[in-house]
């Protein structure tokens, strides 16, 4: 087992926006109620990343069936298409993105979306075939980072916590870029040209001294962020993965029931047992 740097204990705050009403036309009401509103028999079409999002949704499918809600899951191995599909009405919700990515996508594209609830955190980790810890990093080492800019601040935070860089005073790490590095005594070279889904392949092929990988892609390739990494993001990170919906569906009781179920103790236990800390449920 490689030595790793675990940066801190989980301190996260989930925010669930209040939702209520919009079922399928002609559907029959069930006896289930959420927040005083009856839930109609309906189908939620939801887009998700394969791991862990879709697997968590598959776990709650039978639970929601008992409430009259059918969960129709479409999986994506992409960070762009799920928001386009939601915007165009092909799906009713998506579950793949963290809050800074969501905020950036909404601002850049003018999406009329809301965050329906924070569900889990996937700590981003740094991997290496050449080092056992960040203490061994040599001068001029290359760090491969994905082209997903909302993740760059997470990576900077890891290296700053390890004492390898400093970030300019006053910079918000959730929007930071590599231009915001102030001191870099090891002359680390950050390269950020690759798609997030390719990072596991680059690690397995030993393409650089250090490679940053999102946990969902790591666990999909049986790479453990806890056991195989040389450093892992603080679990006090603000990068909670969320359920996103269109604002017009902000009062849909079926969506509210979905979020409530995903935040239940039963699902939290499933997440912890299934991924052993590589995926962590948000605590209110």
CSV table of C-alpha atoms in Angstrom, one decimal:
chain,number,residue,atom,x,y,z
A,1,UNK,CA,0.0,0.0,0.0
A,2,UNK,CA,1.4,3.4,-1.0
A,3,UNK,CA,1.9,6.1,1.6
A,4,UNK,CA,-0.6,8.9,1.1
A,5,UNK,CA,-1.5,12.2,2.5
A,6,UNK,CA,-5.0,12.4,3.8
A,7,UNK,CA,-5.7,16.0,4.3
A,8,UNK,CA,-8.6,16.4,6.7
A,9,UNK,CA,-11.9,15.2,8.2
A,10,UNK,CA,-15.2,15.6,6.4
A,11,UNK,CA,-17.0,18.8,7.1
A,12,UNK,CA,-19.6,19.5,4.4
A,13,UNK,CA,-22.9,21.2,4.3
A,14,UNK,CA,-25.6,19.8,2.1
A,15,UNK,CA,-28.1,22.3,0.7
A,16,UNK,CA,-31.4,21.0,-0.6
A,17,UNK,CA,-33.6,23.4,-2.4
A,18,UNK,CA,-37.3,23.0,-1.6
A,19,UNK,CA,-39.2,21.4,-4.5
A,20,UNK,CA,-42.8,20.5,-5.2
A,21,UNK,CA,-45.1,19.4,-8.3
A,22,UNK,CA,-45.2,18.2,-11.9
A,23,UNK,CA,-46.0,14.6,-12.7
A,24,UNK,CA,-46.7,12.8,-15.9
A,25,UNK,CA,-49.9,13.7,-17.6
A,26,UNK,CA,-52.7,11.2,-17.0
A,27,UNK,CA,-50.8,9.5,-14.1
A,28,UNK,CA,-52.5,8.2,-11.0
A,29,UNK,CA,-51.7,9.6,-7.6
A,30,UNK,CA,-50.2,7.3,-5.1
A,31,UNK,CA,-50.7,7.5,-1.4
A,32,UNK,CA,-47.1,8.7,-0.9
A,33,UNK,CA,-46.6,12.3,0.1
A,34,UNK,CA,-43.6,14.6,0.4
A,35,UNK,CA,-43.9,18.0,2.1
A,36,UNK,CA,-47.7,17.7,2.0
A,37,UNK,CA,-47.8,17.2,-1.8
A,38,UNK,CA,-49.0,13.8,-3.2
A,39,UNK,CA,-46.5,12.1,-5.6
A,40,UNK,CA,-48.0,10.9,-8.8
A,41,UNK,CA,-46.9,7.7,-10.5
A,42,UNK,CA,-44.2,9.1,-12.8
A,43,UNK,CA,-40.9,8.5,-14.5
A,44,UNK,CA,-37.8,10.5,-13.9
A,45,UNK,CA,-35.3,10.4,-16.7
A,46,UNK,CA,-31.9,11.1,-15.2
A,47,UNK,CA,-28.4,11.2,-16.7
A,48,UNK,CA,-25.4,10.1,-14.7
A,49,UNK,CA,-21.8,9.2,-14.8
A,50,UNK,CA,-21.2,5.4,-14.7
A,51,UNK,CA,-19.5,5.3,-11.3
A,52,UNK,CA,-20.5,6.0,-8.7
A,53,UNK,CA,-23.5,8.1,-9.7
A,54,UNK,CA,-25.4,5.5,-11.8
A,55,UNK,CA,-24.6,2.7,-9.3
A,56,UNK,CA,-26.1,4.8,-6.5
A,57,UNK,CA,-29.2,5.5,-8.6
A,58,UNK,CA,-29.5,1.8,-9.4
A,59,UNK,CA,-29.5,1.1,-5.6
A,60,UNK,CA,-32.4,3.5,-5.0
A,61,UNK,CA,-34.5,2.3,-8.0
A,62,UNK,CA,-36.5,-0.3,-6.1
A,63,UNK,CA,-37.0,2.0,-3.2
A,64,UNK,CA,-38.5,4.7,-5.4
A,65,UNK,CA,-40.6,2.1,-7.3
A,66,UNK,CA,-42.4,1.6,-4.0
A,67,UNK,CA,-43.2,5.3,-4.0
A,68,UNK,CA,-44.6,5.1,-7.6
A,69,UNK,CA,-41.5,6.6,-9.2
A,70,UNK,CA,-39.7,4.9,-12.0
A,71,UNK,CA,-36.1,5.9,-12.4
A,72,UNK,CA,-34.9,5.8,-16.0
A,73,UNK,CA,-31.1,6.1,-16.0
A,74,UNK,CA,-29.0,7.1,-18.9
A,75,UNK,CA,-25.2,6.9,-18.4
A,76,UNK,CA,-22.6,9.3,-19.8
A,77,UNK,CA,-18.8,9.2,-19.9
A,78,UNK,CA,-18.7,12.9,-20.6
A,79,UNK,CA,-18.9,16.2,-18.6
A,80,UNK,CA,-20.6,18.3,-21.3
A,81,UNK,CA,-23.5,16.2,-22.8
A,82,UNK,CA,-25.5,15.7,-19.5
A,83,UNK,CA,-26.1,19.4,-19.1
A,84,UNK,CA,-27.0,19.8,-22.8
A,85,UNK,CA,-29.4,16.9,-22.5
A,86,UNK,CA,-31.0,18.5,-19.4
A,87,UNK,CA,-31.3,21.9,-21.1
A,88,UNK,CA,-32.9,20.4,-24.2
A,89,UNK,CA,-35.4,18.3,-22.2
A,90,UNK,CA,-34.1,14.9,-23.1
A,91,UNK,CA,-33.7,14.1,-19.4
A,92,UNK,CA,-35.4,15.5,-16.3
A,93,UNK,CA,-32.3,15.6,-14.0
A,94,UNK,CA,-28.7,14.8,-14.0
A,95,UNK,CA,-26.2,13.5,-11.4
A,96,UNK,CA,-22.6,13.8,-12.4
A,97,UNK,CA,-21.2,17.2,-11.5
A,98,UNK,CA,-19.9,19.1,-8.4
A,99,UNK,CA,-21.0,22.6,-7.4
A,100,UNK,CA,-18.2,24.7,-8.9
A,101,UNK,CA,-18.6,22.9,-12.2
A,102,UNK,CA,-22.3,23.4,-12.1
A,103,UNK,CA,-22.0,27.1,-11.3
A,104,UNK,CA,-19.5,27.6,-14.1
A,105,UNK,CA,-21.6,25.7,-16.6
A,106,UNK,CA,-24.7,27.7,-15.7
A,107,UNK,CA,-22.8,31.0,-15.9
A,108,UNK,CA,-21.1,30.2,-19.2
A,109,UNK,CA,-24.1,28.7,-21.0
A,110,UNK,CA,-27.0,30.5,-19.4
A,111,UNK,CA,-28.6,27.3,-18.3
A,112,UNK,CA,-31.8,27.8,-16.3
A,113,UNK,CA,-30.9,25.1,-13.7
A,114,UNK,CA,-31.1,24.7,-10.0
A,115,UNK,CA,-29.2,22.5,-7.5
A,116,UNK,CA,-31.8,20.1,-6.1
A,117,UNK,CA,-29.5,18.7,-3.5
A,118,UNK,CA,-25.9,17.8,-2.5
A,119,UNK,CA,-25.4,14.1,-2.4
A,120,UNK,CA,-21.8,13.0,-2.1
A,121,UNK,CA,-18.2,14.0,-2.5
A,122,UNK,CA,-15.5,12.2,-4.6
A,123,UNK,CA,-12.1,13.3,-3.2
A,124,UNK,CA,-9.7,14.0,-6.1
A,125,UNK,CA,-6.4,12.3,-5.6
A,126,UNK,CA,-2.8,12.5,-7.0
A,127,UNK,CA,-1.3,9.2,-8.3
A,128,UNK,CA,2.2,8.2,-9.2
A,129,UNK,CA,4.0,5.1,-10.5
A,130,UNK,CA,7.4,6.7,-9.5
A,131,UNK,CA,6.9,8.1,-6.0
A,132,UNK,CA,5.5,6.7,-2.7
A,133,UNK,CA,4.6,10.2,-1.4
A,134,UNK,CA,4.8,13.9,-2.3
A,135,UNK,CA,7.8,14.2,-0.1
A,136,UNK,CA,9.8,12.4,-2.8
A,137,UNK,CA,8.9,14.8,-5.6
A,138,UNK,CA,11.9,16.0,-7.6
A,139,UNK,CA,12.7,19.4,-9.2
A,140,UNK,CA,10.9,19.9,-12.5
A,141,UNK,CA,8.4,17.0,-12.1
A,142,UNK,CA,5.4,17.1,-14.4
A,143,UNK,CA,1.9,17.0,-13.1
A,144,UNK,CA,-0.8,15.9,-15.5
A,145,UNK,CA,-4.1,17.5,-14.9
A,146,UNK,CA,-7.4,17.2,-16.8
A,147,UNK,CA,-8.7,20.1,-18.9
A,148,UNK,CA,-11.7,20.4,-16.5
A,149,UNK,CA,-10.9,23.9,-15.2
A,150,UNK,CA,-13.3,23.8,-12.2
A,151,UNK,CA,-11.0,21.1,-10.7
A,152,UNK,CA,-7.8,23.1,-10.9
A,153,UNK,CA,-8.3,24.8,-7.6
A,154,UNK,CA,-8.8,21.4,-5.9
A,155,UNK,CA,-5.4,20.3,-7.3
A,156,UNK,CA,-3.7,23.5,-6.3
A,157,UNK,CA,-5.1,23.0,-2.7
A,158,UNK,CA,-3.5,19.6,-2.5
A,159,UNK,CA,-0.1,20.8,-3.6
A,160,UNK,CA,-0.3,23.9,-1.4
A,161,UNK,CA,-1.3,21.7,1.6
A,162,UNK,CA,1.8,19.6,0.9
A,163,UNK,CA,4.0,22.6,0.9
A,164,UNK,CA,5.0,22.3,-2.8
A,165,UNK,CA,3.5,25.5,-4.0
A,166,UNK,CA,1.7,28.6,-2.7
A,167,UNK,CA,-1.2,30.4,-4.3
A,168,UNK,CA,-1.4,34.2,-4.5
A,169,UNK,CA,-3.1,35.9,-1.5
A,170,UNK,CA,-6.8,36.6,-1.9
A,171,UNK,CA,-7.4,34.0,-4.7
A,172,UNK,CA,-10.5,31.9,-4.3
A,173,UNK,CA,-9.4,28.3,-4.8
A,174,UNK,CA,-12.7,27.2,-6.3
A,175,UNK,CA,-12.0,29.5,-9.3
A,176,UNK,CA,-8.2,29.4,-9.2
A,177,UNK,CA,-6.1,28.5,-12.3
A,178,UNK,CA,-2.4,27.6,-12.6
A,179,UNK,CA,-1.7,31.3,-13.3
A,180,UNK,CA,-2.5,31.9,-9.7
A,181,UNK,CA,0.5,30.0,-8.4
A,182,UNK,CA,2.8,32.4,-6.4
A,183,UNK,CA,5.7,30.2,-5.3
A,184,UNK,CA,6.8,27.0,-7.0
A,185,UNK,CA,10.2,26.1,-5.5
A,186,UNK,CA,10.2,22.6,-7.1
A,187,UNK,CA,9.5,24.1,-10.5
A,188,UNK,CA,6.6,21.7,-11.0
A,189,UNK,CA,5.2,21.7,-14.5
A,190,UNK,CA,1.4,21.5,-14.7
A,191,UNK,CA,0.0,20.2,-18.0
A,192,UNK,CA,-3.8,20.4,-18.4
A,193,UNK,CA,-4.7,19.3,-21.9
A,194,UNK,CA,-6.3,15.9,-21.4
A,195,UNK,CA,-9.9,14.8,-21.0
A,196,UNK,CA,-10.8,13.7,-17.4
A,197,UNK,CA,-11.7,10.2,-18.6
A,198,UNK,CA,-8.2,9.7,-20.0
A,199,UNK,CA,-6.4,10.3,-16.8
A,200,UNK,CA,-6.5,6.7,-15.6
A,201,UNK,CA,-4.9,5.5,-18.8
A,202,UNK,CA,-2.2,8.1,-18.5
A,203,UNK,CA,-1.5,6.9,-15.0
A,204,UNK,CA,-1.5,3.2,-16.0
A,205,UNK,CA,0.9,4.0,-18.8
A,206,UNK,CA,3.2,6.1,-16.4
A,207,UNK,CA,3.1,9.1,-18.7
A,208,UNK,CA,4.3,11.6,-16.0
A,209,UNK,CA,5.6,11.8,-12.4
A,210,UNK,CA,2.3,12.8,-11.0
A,211,UNK,CA,-1.3,12.5,-12.3
A,212,UNK,CA,-4.5,13.9,-10.9
A,213,UNK,CA,-7.6,11.7,-11.2
A,214,UNK,CA,-11.2,12.2,-10.2
A,215,UNK,CA,-12.4,9.4,-7.9
A,216,UNK,CA,-15.3,8.4,-10.2
A,217,UNK,CA,-12.9,7.6,-13.0
A,218,UNK,CA,-10.4,6.0,-10.6
A,219,UNK,CA,-12.8,3.5,-9.0
A,220,UNK,CA,-14.3,2.7,-12.4
A,221,UNK,CA,-10.8,1.3,-13.3
A,222,UNK,CA,-10.3,-0.4,-9.9
A,223,UNK,CA,-7.9,2.2,-8.8
A,224,UNK,CA,-8.3,3.1,-5.1
A,225,UNK,CA,-8.1,6.8,-4.3
A,226,UNK,CA,-7.4,5.9,-0.6
A,227,UNK,CA,-4.9,3.1,-1.1
A,228,UNK,CA,-3.2,3.8,-4.4
A,229,UNK,CA,-2.8,7.6,-4.2
A,230,UNK,CA,0.2,9.6,-2.9
A,231,UNK,CA,-2.1,12.5,-1.9
A,232,UNK,CA,-5.8,12.9,-1.6
A,233,UNK,CA,-8.0,16.0,-1.4
A,234,UNK,CA,-9.3,17.3,1.9
A,235,UNK,CA,-12.8,15.9,2.5
A,236,UNK,CA,-13.8,19.3,3.8
A,237,UNK,CA,-13.8,20.2,0.1
A,238,UNK,CA,-16.8,22.3,-1.2
A,239,UNK,CA,-17.0,20.0,-4.3
A,240,UNK,CA,-20.2,18.1,-3.4
A,241,UNK,CA,-21.8,16.2,-6.3
A,242,UNK,CA,-25.4,17.3,-6.9
A,243,UNK,CA,-28.7,16.5,-8.5
A,244,UNK,CA,-29.4,19.2,-11.1
A,245,UNK,CA,-32.8,20.0,-12.6
A,246,UNK,CA,-34.3,22.7,-14.8
A,247,UNK,CA,-35.8,25.6,-12.8
A,248,UNK,CA,-39.2,24.8,-14.2
A,249,UNK,CA,-39.1,21.5,-12.4
A,250,UNK,CA,-38.1,23.1,-9.1
A,251,UNK,CA,-41.4,22.1,-7.5
A,252,UNK,CA,-41.5,18.5,-8.6
A,253,UNK,CA,-42.4,16.2,-5.6
A,254,UNK,CA,-40.9,13.2,-7.4
A,255,UNK,CA,-37.5,15.0,-7.6
A,256,UNK,CA,-37.8,15.9,-3.9
A,257,UNK,CA,-38.5,12.3,-3.1
A,258,UNK,CA,-35.4,11.3,-5.2
A,259,UNK,CA,-33.2,13.7,-3.3
A,260,UNK,CA,-34.7,12.7,0.1
A,261,UNK,CA,-34.0,9.0,-0.7
A,262,UNK,CA,-30.4,9.7,-1.9
A,263,UNK,CA,-29.7,11.4,1.4
A,264,UNK,CA,-31.3,8.7,3.5
A,265,UNK,CA,-29.2,6.7,6.1
A,266,UNK,CA,-29.7,3.5,4.0
A,267,UNK,CA,-28.1,5.1,0.9
A,268,UNK,CA,-25.3,6.7,3.0
A,269,UNK,CA,-24.5,3.3,4.4
A,270,UNK,CA,-24.4,1.8,0.9
A,271,UNK,CA,-22.0,4.5,-0.3
A,272,UNK,CA,-19.6,4.0,2.6
A,273,UNK,CA,-19.6,0.2,2.3
A,274,UNK,CA,-19.4,0.1,-1.5
A,275,UNK,CA,-16.5,2.6,-1.9
A,276,UNK,CA,-14.7,2.5,1.5
A,277,UNK,CA,-14.1,6.3,1.7
A,278,UNK,CA,-13.4,6.9,-2.0
A,279,UNK,CA,-16.9,8.3,-2.2
A,280,UNK,CA,-18.3,10.1,0.9
A,281,UNK,CA,-22.0,11.0,1.5
A,282,UNK,CA,-22.7,14.7,2.3
A,283,UNK,CA,-23.8,15.2,5.9
A,284,UNK,CA,-26.2,18.0,6.8
